Amino acid sequence: MMKDGSLNELLLLLLSKKGNYVSGEEISEKLGVSRTAVWKQVNHLRKLGYEIDSVPRVGYCLKKSPDLLLPEEIIQSSRLEFLARKIYYYPSIGSTNDEAKKLAQNGAPHGTLVIAEEQTGGKGRLGRRWVSPPREGIWLSIILRPSLEPYEAPRITMTCAVAAAKAIRKVAGIDCWIKWPNDLLVEGKKVAGILTEMSADMDSINFVVTGIGVNVNNTDFPAEIKETATSLKLVSGKNVGRLKILTEFLSQFEVVYRYLEDGEFGKVLEEWRQLSCNLGRRVRIIGRNYELEGLALDVDDDGALLVKTDGGTVERVLSGDVSL
Ligand code: BTN
């Protein structure tokens, strides 16, 4: 993306002809800039890691992309209807959720995507931090203006979890599970987390910001999460394309989000149940001021976990962490 927020037309053109040569003349005509300006922009892209061949009197050919999550790449490789019609991209930012909330307050439309290569103040649930090193994972937030009641907002988190688990399974071929309320696990370790924040009054939602962090190619984690966190690379033993996971996630999200908006949340719930690693198992839930143990029976429309305690009662748990 250019500094002023507009799209890099040269990158869009080269991406649309990836693997083929485009003459300098054609580029300068289409972009309305001089051949020297084209050459300068090509060098700028090379500095970002794009491998671009140039053959005198033939032209330029994009051979390889550096797996950056640039808006041009997202636009080129996905067919989306409402998501990511507007994209805010940052090489580095504090937190995409915080930025998205600011943008939403200033009227950013439904579906706006805020994405960063690095977060220096990534936020997790319950005031925790979310480690977001440069170019290793996917750190994004989506601004949504749903026609739901405020109490129905947890459905958005569930929808997001389903979309992300499906994308990881499809692209990386890895068994990814949803751990209630909104963690994604692979081989029992956390690979992604979701943080949904909302601005609402008593009976209507102004906007929702749903943020997700996916550890894609991380190879190391700080001591405090080393035992509990993993990445797709650590599990599969190879680099996983961030852009592929991202674009698959966005298209899955559009599909499941539509069910949610069309009053068919039951379909999302069914997929959530299939992907859950808790249902039918013993769970210990640690909440802010309670602890509970029992059998996880089901999850309901509001995202509450129904737990049958050893005393035989069924408790409806709305928040907490599962530790078993
Ligand atoms: C959790 O599991 O505790 C939730 C983690 C959410 C992390 C994502 S990364 C993108 C977005 N921006 C943030 O600051 N947090 C979310």
CSV table of C-alpha atoms and ligand atoms in Angstrom, one decimal:
chain,number,residue,atom,x,y,z
A,1,MET,CA,0.0,0.0,0.0
A,2,MET,CA,1.2,3.5,-0.7
A,3,LYS,CA,1.9,5.9,2.1
A,4,ASP,CA,-1.3,7.8,1.5
A,5,GLY,CA,-3.4,4.7,1.9
A,6,SER,CA,-4.2,4.2,-1.8
A,7,LEU,CA,-3.4,0.9,-3.5
A,8,ASN,CA,-0.1,0.3,-5.2
A,9,GLU,CA,-1.3,0.0,-8.8
A,10,LEU,CA,2.0,-1.5,-10.0
A,11,LEU,CA,1.7,-4.3,-7.5
A,12,LEU,CA,-1.9,-5.0,-8.5
A,13,LEU,CA,-0.9,-5.2,-12.1
A,14,LEU,CA,2.1,-7.4,-11.5
A,15,LEU,CA,0.0,-9.7,-9.3
A,16,SER,CA,-2.7,-10.0,-11.9
A,17,LYS,CA,-0.1,-11.2,-14.4
A,18,LYS,CA,2.1,-13.1,-12.0
A,19,GLY,CA,4.6,-15.3,-13.8
A,20,ASN,CA,4.2,-13.4,-17.1
A,21,TYR,CA,6.1,-10.5,-18.5
A,22,VAL,CA,4.5,-7.1,-18.7
A,23,SER,CA,6.4,-4.5,-20.8
A,24,GLY,CA,7.6,-1.3,-19.2
A,25,GLU,CA,5.7,0.6,-21.8
A,26,GLU,CA,2.4,-1.1,-20.9
A,27,ILE,CA,2.9,-0.4,-17.3
A,28,SER,CA,3.8,3.2,-17.7
A,29,GLU,CA,0.8,3.7,-20.0
A,30,LYS,CA,-1.6,1.9,-17.6
A,31,LEU,CA,-0.3,3.7,-14.5
A,32,GLY,CA,0.2,7.1,-16.2
A,33,VAL,CA,3.8,7.4,-15.0
A,34,SER,CA,7.2,7.5,-16.7
A,35,ARG,CA,9.3,4.5,-17.3
A,36,THR,CA,11.8,5.8,-14.7
A,37,ALA,CA,9.0,6.0,-12.1
A,38,VAL,CA,8.1,2.4,-13.0
A,39,TRP,CA,11.7,1.3,-12.5
A,40,LYS,CA,11.8,3.1,-9.1
A,41,GLN,CA,8.6,1.5,-7.9
A,42,VAL,CA,9.8,-2.0,-9.0
A,43,ASN,CA,12.9,-1.4,-6.9
A,44,HIS,CA,10.7,-0.4,-3.9
A,45,LEU,CA,8.8,-3.7,-4.3
A,46,ARG,CA,12.0,-5.6,-4.5
A,47,LYS,CA,13.1,-4.1,-1.2
A,48,LEU,CA,9.8,-5.4,0.4
A,49,GLY,CA,10.9,-8.9,-0.8
A,50,TYR,CA,9.2,-9.2,-4.1
A,51,GLU,CA,11.2,-11.2,-6.7
A,52,ILE,CA,10.8,-9.3,-9.9
A,53,ASP,CA,12.6,-10.2,-13.1
A,54,SER,CA,13.4,-7.5,-15.6
A,55,VAL,CA,14.5,-8.3,-19.1
A,56,PRO,CA,15.5,-5.4,-21.4
A,57,ARG,CA,13.0,-4.8,-24.2
A,58,VAL,CA,10.7,-7.5,-22.7
A,59,GLY,CA,9.5,-6.1,-19.4
A,60,TYR,CA,9.0,-7.1,-15.8
A,61,CYS,CA,7.7,-10.4,-14.4
A,62,LEU,CA,6.7,-11.0,-10.8
A,63,LYS,CA,8.2,-14.4,-9.9
A,64,LYS,CA,7.7,-14.6,-6.1
A,65,SER,CA,5.8,-12.8,-3.4
A,66,PRO,CA,7.2,-12.4,0.2
A,67,ASP,CA,4.0,-13.6,1.9
A,68,LEU,CA,3.2,-10.1,3.2
A,69,LEU,CA,-0.5,-9.4,4.1
A,70,LEU,CA,-0.7,-6.4,1.9
A,71,PRO,CA,-4.2,-5.2,0.8
A,72,GLU,CA,-3.2,-5.7,-2.8
A,73,GLU,CA,-2.4,-9.3,-2.1
A,74,ILE,CA,-5.7,-9.8,-0.2
A,75,ILE,CA,-7.7,-8.2,-3.0
A,76,GLN,CA,-5.9,-10.2,-5.6
A,77,SER,CA,-6.4,-13.5,-4.0
A,78,SER,CA,-9.9,-13.4,-2.6
A,79,ARG,CA,-13.5,-13.0,-3.8
A,80,LEU,CA,-15.3,-11.3,-1.0
A,81,GLU,CA,-18.6,-9.5,-0.9
A,82,PHE,CA,-18.8,-7.4,2.3
A,83,LEU,CA,-15.5,-8.3,4.1
A,84,ALA,CA,-12.4,-6.3,3.6
A,85,ARG,CA,-13.9,-3.8,1.1
A,86,LYS,CA,-11.9,-1.4,3.1
A,87,ILE,CA,-8.5,-2.5,4.4
A,88,TYR,CA,-6.2,-0.7,6.8
A,89,TYR,CA,-2.7,-2.2,6.8
A,90,TYR,CA,0.1,-1.5,9.2
A,91,PRO,CA,3.7,-2.9,9.1
A,92,SER,CA,3.6,-2.3,12.9
A,93,ILE,CA,0.9,-1.1,15.3
A,94,GLY,CA,0.0,-1.3,19.0
A,95,SER,CA,-3.1,-3.3,18.7
A,96,THR,CA,-5.4,-3.8,15.7
A,97,ASN,CA,-8.4,-4.0,18.0
A,98,ASP,CA,-7.7,-0.6,19.5
A,99,GLU,CA,-7.1,0.9,16.0
A,100,ALA,CA,-10.3,-0.8,14.7
A,101,LYS,CA,-12.3,0.7,17.6
A,102,LYS,CA,-11.1,4.1,16.8
A,103,LEU,CA,-11.9,3.7,13.1
A,104,ALA,CA,-15.3,2.3,14.0
A,105,GLN,CA,-16.0,5.3,16.2
A,106,ASN,CA,-15.2,7.5,13.2
A,107,GLY,CA,-17.7,5.7,11.0
A,108,ALA,CA,-15.6,2.9,9.3
A,109,PRO,CA,-18.1,0.6,7.4
A,110,HIS,CA,-19.2,-2.9,8.2
A,111,GLY,CA,-16.6,-5.4,7.1
A,112,THR,CA,-13.6,-3.1,7.4
A,113,LEU,CA,-10.4,-5.1,8.0
A,114,VAL,CA,-7.5,-3.8,10.1
A,115,ILE,CA,-4.4,-5.9,9.8
A,116,ALA,CA,-0.8,-5.6,10.9
A,117,GLU,CA,2.5,-7.5,10.3
A,118,GLU,CA,3.4,-6.8,14.0
A,119,GLN,CA,1.6,-5.7,17.1
A,120,THR,CA,3.7,-4.1,19.9
A,121,GLY,CA,0.8,-4.1,22.3
A,122,GLY,CA,-1.3,-7.0,21.2
A,123,LYS,CA,-4.2,-7.7,23.7
A,124,GLY,CA,-5.6,-11.0,24.8
A,125,ARG,CA,-8.6,-11.8,26.9
A,126,LEU,CA,-8.8,-10.9,30.6
A,127,GLY,CA,-6.2,-8.2,30.3
A,128,ARG,CA,-3.5,-10.6,29.0
A,129,ARG,CA,-1.0,-9.6,26.3
A,130,TRP,CA,-0.9,-11.3,22.9
A,131,VAL,CA,2.6,-11.9,21.5
A,132,SER,CA,2.6,-10.7,17.9
A,133,PRO,CA,6.1,-10.7,16.3
A,134,PRO,CA,6.6,-9.3,12.9
A,135,ARG,CA,5.5,-11.4,9.9
A,136,GLU,CA,5.1,-14.6,11.9
A,137,GLY,CA,1.4,-14.7,12.4
A,138,ILE,CA,-1.9,-13.1,11.4
A,139,TRP,CA,-3.0,-10.3,13.6
A,140,LEU,CA,-6.2,-8.7,12.5
A,141,SER,CA,-9.5,-7.1,13.5
A,142,ILE,CA,-12.8,-6.8,11.7
A,143,ILE,CA,-15.3,-4.1,12.2
A,144,LEU,CA,-18.9,-5.4,12.2
A,145,ARG,CA,-22.2,-3.6,12.4
A,146,PRO,CA,-24.5,-6.6,13.0
A,147,SER,CA,-28.2,-6.5,13.3
A,148,LEU,CA,-28.1,-8.5,16.5
A,149,GLU,CA,-29.1,-7.7,20.1
A,150,PRO,CA,-26.1,-7.0,22.4
A,151,TYR,CA,-26.6,-10.3,24.3
A,152,GLU,CA,-26.2,-12.1,21.0
A,153,ALA,CA,-22.7,-10.8,20.4
A,154,PRO,CA,-20.9,-13.9,21.7
A,155,ARG,CA,-22.3,-15.5,18.5
A,156,ILE,CA,-19.9,-13.5,16.5
A,157,THR,CA,-16.9,-14.9,18.4
A,158,MET,CA,-18.2,-18.4,17.8
A,159,THR,CA,-18.7,-17.6,14.1
A,160,CYS,CA,-15.1,-16.3,13.9
A,161,ALA,CA,-13.8,-19.4,15.7
A,162,VAL,CA,-15.6,-21.8,13.3
A,163,ALA,CA,-14.3,-19.8,10.2
A,164,ALA,CA,-10.7,-19.9,11.5
A,165,ALA,CA,-10.7,-23.6,12.5
A,166,LYS,CA,-12.1,-24.5,9.1
A,167,ALA,CA,-9.5,-22.3,7.3
A,168,ILE,CA,-6.6,-23.9,9.3
A,169,ARG,CA,-7.9,-27.4,8.6
A,170,LYS,CA,-8.3,-26.7,4.9
A,171,VAL,CA,-5.1,-24.9,4.2
A,172,ALA,CA,-2.6,-26.5,6.6
A,173,GLY,CA,-4.3,-29.9,6.8
A,174,ILE,CA,-4.0,-29.8,10.5
A,175,ASP,CA,-6.6,-31.0,13.1
A,176,CYS,CA,-7.6,-27.8,14.7
A,177,TRP,CA,-10.2,-27.7,17.6
A,178,ILE,CA,-12.2,-25.0,19.3
A,179,LYS,CA,-11.7,-24.8,23.1
A,180,TRP,CA,-14.5,-23.0,24.8
A,181,PRO,CA,-15.0,-20.1,24.8
A,182,ASN,CA,-12.8,-19.0,21.9
A,183,ASP,CA,-9.4,-20.5,21.7
A,184,LEU,CA,-8.2,-22.6,18.8
A,185,LEU,CA,-6.0,-25.6,19.7
A,186,VAL,CA,-3.8,-27.9,17.8
A,187,GLU,CA,-2.3,-30.9,19.6
A,188,GLY,CA,-3.7,-29.6,22.8
A,189,LYS,CA,-1.8,-26.2,22.5
A,190,LYS,CA,-3.1,-22.8,21.7
A,191,VAL,CA,-2.6,-21.7,18.1
A,192,ALA,CA,-5.1,-18.8,17.9
A,193,GLY,CA,-7.2,-16.6,20.1
A,194,ILE,CA,-10.1,-14.3,19.6
A,195,LEU,CA,-10.9,-11.1,21.3
A,196,THR,CA,-14.3,-9.5,20.6
A,197,GLU,CA,-15.0,-6.0,21.9
A,198,MET,CA,-18.3,-4.2,21.5
A,199,SER,CA,-19.8,-0.7,21.7
A,200,ALA,CA,-23.5,-0.9,22.5
A,201,ASP,CA,-26.3,0.6,24.5
A,202,MET,CA,-29.0,-1.3,26.4
A,203,ASP,CA,-30.8,-2.6,23.3
A,204,SER,CA,-28.6,-2.1,20.2
A,205,ILE,CA,-25.1,-2.7,19.1
A,206,ASN,CA,-23.2,0.3,17.7
A,207,PHE,CA,-20.3,-1.9,16.4
A,208,VAL,CA,-18.4,-5.0,17.2
A,209,VAL,CA,-14.6,-5.4,16.7
A,210,THR,CA,-13.6,-9.0,16.5
A,211,GLY,CA,-9.9,-9.6,16.6
A,212,ILE,CA,-8.0,-12.8,16.0
A,213,GLY,CA,-4.4,-13.7,16.3
A,214,VAL,CA,-3.1,-16.9,14.6
A,215,ASN,CA,0.4,-18.2,15.3
A,216,VAL,CA,1.4,-19.3,11.9
A,217,ASN,CA,5.2,-19.4,11.5
A,218,ASN,CA,6.3,-18.6,15.1
A,219,THR,CA,9.2,-20.7,16.2
A,220,ASP,CA,9.6,-19.5,19.7
A,221,PHE,CA,7.4,-18.2,22.5
A,222,PRO,CA,8.2,-16.3,25.7
A,223,ALA,CA,8.7,-18.4,28.8
A,224,GLU,CA,5.3,-17.8,30.3
A,225,ILE,CA,3.4,-19.4,27.3
A,226,LYS,CA,6.1,-21.8,26.0
A,227,GLU,CA,4.3,-24.8,27.4
A,228,THR,CA,0.8,-23.9,26.2
A,229,ALA,CA,1.3,-22.1,22.9
A,230,THR,CA,2.2,-23.5,19.4
A,231,SER,CA,2.2,-22.4,15.8
A,232,LEU,CA,1.1,-24.1,12.5
A,233,LYS,CA,4.8,-24.2,11.6
A,234,LEU,CA,5.8,-26.0,14.8
A,235,VAL,CA,3.1,-28.6,14.3
A,236,SER,CA,3.5,-29.2,10.6
A,237,GLY,CA,7.3,-28.8,10.5
A,238,LYS,CA,7.1,-26.4,7.6
A,239,ASN,CA,6.4,-22.8,6.8
A,240,VAL,CA,2.7,-22.2,6.2
A,241,GLY,CA,1.5,-19.4,3.9
A,242,ARG,CA,0.0,-16.6,6.0
A,243,LEU,CA,-1.8,-15.1,3.0
A,244,LYS,CA,-3.4,-18.5,2.2
A,245,ILE,CA,-4.7,-18.9,5.7
A,246,LEU,CA,-5.9,-15.3,5.8
A,247,THR,CA,-7.8,-15.4,2.5
A,248,GLU,CA,-9.4,-18.8,3.3
A,249,PHE,CA,-10.4,-17.5,6.8
A,250,LEU,CA,-12.0,-14.4,5.2
A,251,SER,CA,-14.0,-16.4,2.8
A,252,GLN,CA,-15.1,-18.9,5.4
A,253,PHE,CA,-16.1,-16.0,7.7
A,254,GLU,CA,-18.3,-14.5,5.0
A,255,VAL,CA,-20.2,-17.7,4.6
A,256,VAL,CA,-20.7,-18.4,8.3
A,257,TYR,CA,-21.4,-14.8,9.1
A,258,ARG,CA,-24.2,-14.8,6.6
A,259,TYR,CA,-25.9,-17.7,8.4
A,260,LEU,CA,-25.7,-15.6,11.6
A,261,GLU,CA,-27.3,-12.6,10.0
A,262,ASP,CA,-29.9,-14.7,8.2
A,263,GLY,CA,-31.2,-16.1,11.4
A,264,GLU,CA,-29.5,-19.5,10.8
A,265,PHE,CA,-27.2,-19.4,13.7
A,266,GLY,CA,-28.1,-23.1,14.3
A,267,LYS,CA,-25.9,-24.0,11.4
A,268,VAL,CA,-22.9,-22.2,12.9
A,269,LEU,CA,-23.6,-23.8,16.2
A,270,GLU,CA,-23.7,-27.3,14.7
A,271,GLU,CA,-20.3,-26.7,13.1
A,272,TRP,CA,-19.0,-25.3,16.4
A,273,ARG,CA,-20.1,-28.4,18.2
A,274,GLN,CA,-18.4,-30.7,15.6
A,275,LEU,CA,-15.1,-28.7,16.1
A,276,SER,CA,-15.3,-28.5,19.9
A,277,CYS,CA,-12.7,-30.3,21.9
A,278,ASN,CA,-14.7,-29.9,25.2
A,279,LEU,CA,-18.1,-31.3,24.6
A,280,GLY,CA,-18.6,-34.7,26.1
A,281,ARG,CA,-15.5,-34.3,28.2
A,282,ARG,CA,-14.8,-33.4,31.9
A,283,VAL,CA,-13.9,-29.7,32.3
A,284,ARG,CA,-12.7,-27.5,35.1
A,285,ILE,CA,-13.7,-23.9,34.6
A,286,ILE,CA,-11.9,-21.1,36.4
A,287,GLY,CA,-13.9,-17.9,36.4
A,288,ARG,CA,-13.1,-14.5,38.0
A,289,ASN,CA,-14.6,-15.6,41.3
A,290,TYR,CA,-15.6,-19.2,41.0
A,291,GLU,CA,-14.4,-22.6,40.0
A,292,LEU,CA,-16.5,-25.4,38.7
A,293,GLU,CA,-15.9,-29.0,37.5
A,294,GLY,CA,-18.1,-31.4,35.6
A,295,LEU,CA,-19.1,-32.8,32.3
A,296,ALA,CA,-19.4,-30.3,29.3
A,297,LEU,CA,-22.8,-31.2,27.9
A,298,ASP,CA,-23.4,-28.6,25.2
A,299,VAL,CA,-23.1,-25.0,24.3
A,300,ASP,CA,-26.2,-22.8,23.8
A,301,ASP,CA,-27.3,-20.0,21.5
A,302,ASP,CA,-25.6,-17.4,23.7
A,303,GLY,CA,-22.3,-19.2,23.7
A,304,ALA,CA,-22.8,-20.4,27.3
A,305,LEU,CA,-21.3,-23.8,28.2
A,306,LEU,CA,-23.7,-26.2,29.9
A,307,VAL,CA,-21.8,-28.2,32.5
A,308,LYS,CA,-23.3,-31.1,34.5
A,309,THR,CA,-21.6,-30.8,37.9
A,310,ASP,CA,-20.8,-33.9,40.1
A,311,GLY,CA,-23.8,-32.9,42.3
A,312,GLY,CA,-26.0,-33.5,39.2
A,313,THR,CA,-27.1,-29.9,38.5
A,314,VAL,CA,-26.6,-28.3,35.1
A,315,GLU,CA,-24.8,-25.0,35.3
A,316,ARG,CA,-24.8,-22.4,32.5
A,317,VAL,CA,-21.3,-20.9,32.3
A,318,LEU,CA,-20.9,-17.6,30.4
A,319,SER,CA,-17.2,-16.9,31.0
A,320,GLY,CA,-14.0,-18.4,32.3
A,321,ASP,CA,-11.1,-20.5,31.3
A,322,VAL,CA,-11.2,-24.3,30.8
A,323,SER,CA,-8.2,-25.9,32.4
A,324,LEU,CA,-8.9,-29.6,32.0
B,1,BTN,C1,-7.0,-14.4,23.6
B,1,BTN,O1,-6.9,-15.6,23.3
B,1,BTN,O2,-6.7,-14.1,24.8
B,1,BTN,C2,-7.4,-13.5,22.6
B,1,BTN,C3,-6.2,-13.0,21.7
B,1,BTN,C4,-6.6,-12.1,20.6
B,1,BTN,C5,-5.4,-11.5,19.8
B,1,BTN,C6,-5.8,-10.7,18.6
B,1,BTN,S1,-4.4,-10.3,17.6
B,1,BTN,C7,-5.3,-9.2,16.7
B,1,BTN,C8,-6.3,-8.5,17.7
B,1,BTN,N1,-5.6,-7.3,18.3
B,1,BTN,C9,-5.4,-7.5,19.6
B,1,BTN,O3,-4.8,-6.6,20.3
B,1,BTN,N2,-5.8,-8.6,20.0
B,1,BTN,C10,-6.5,-9.4,18.9
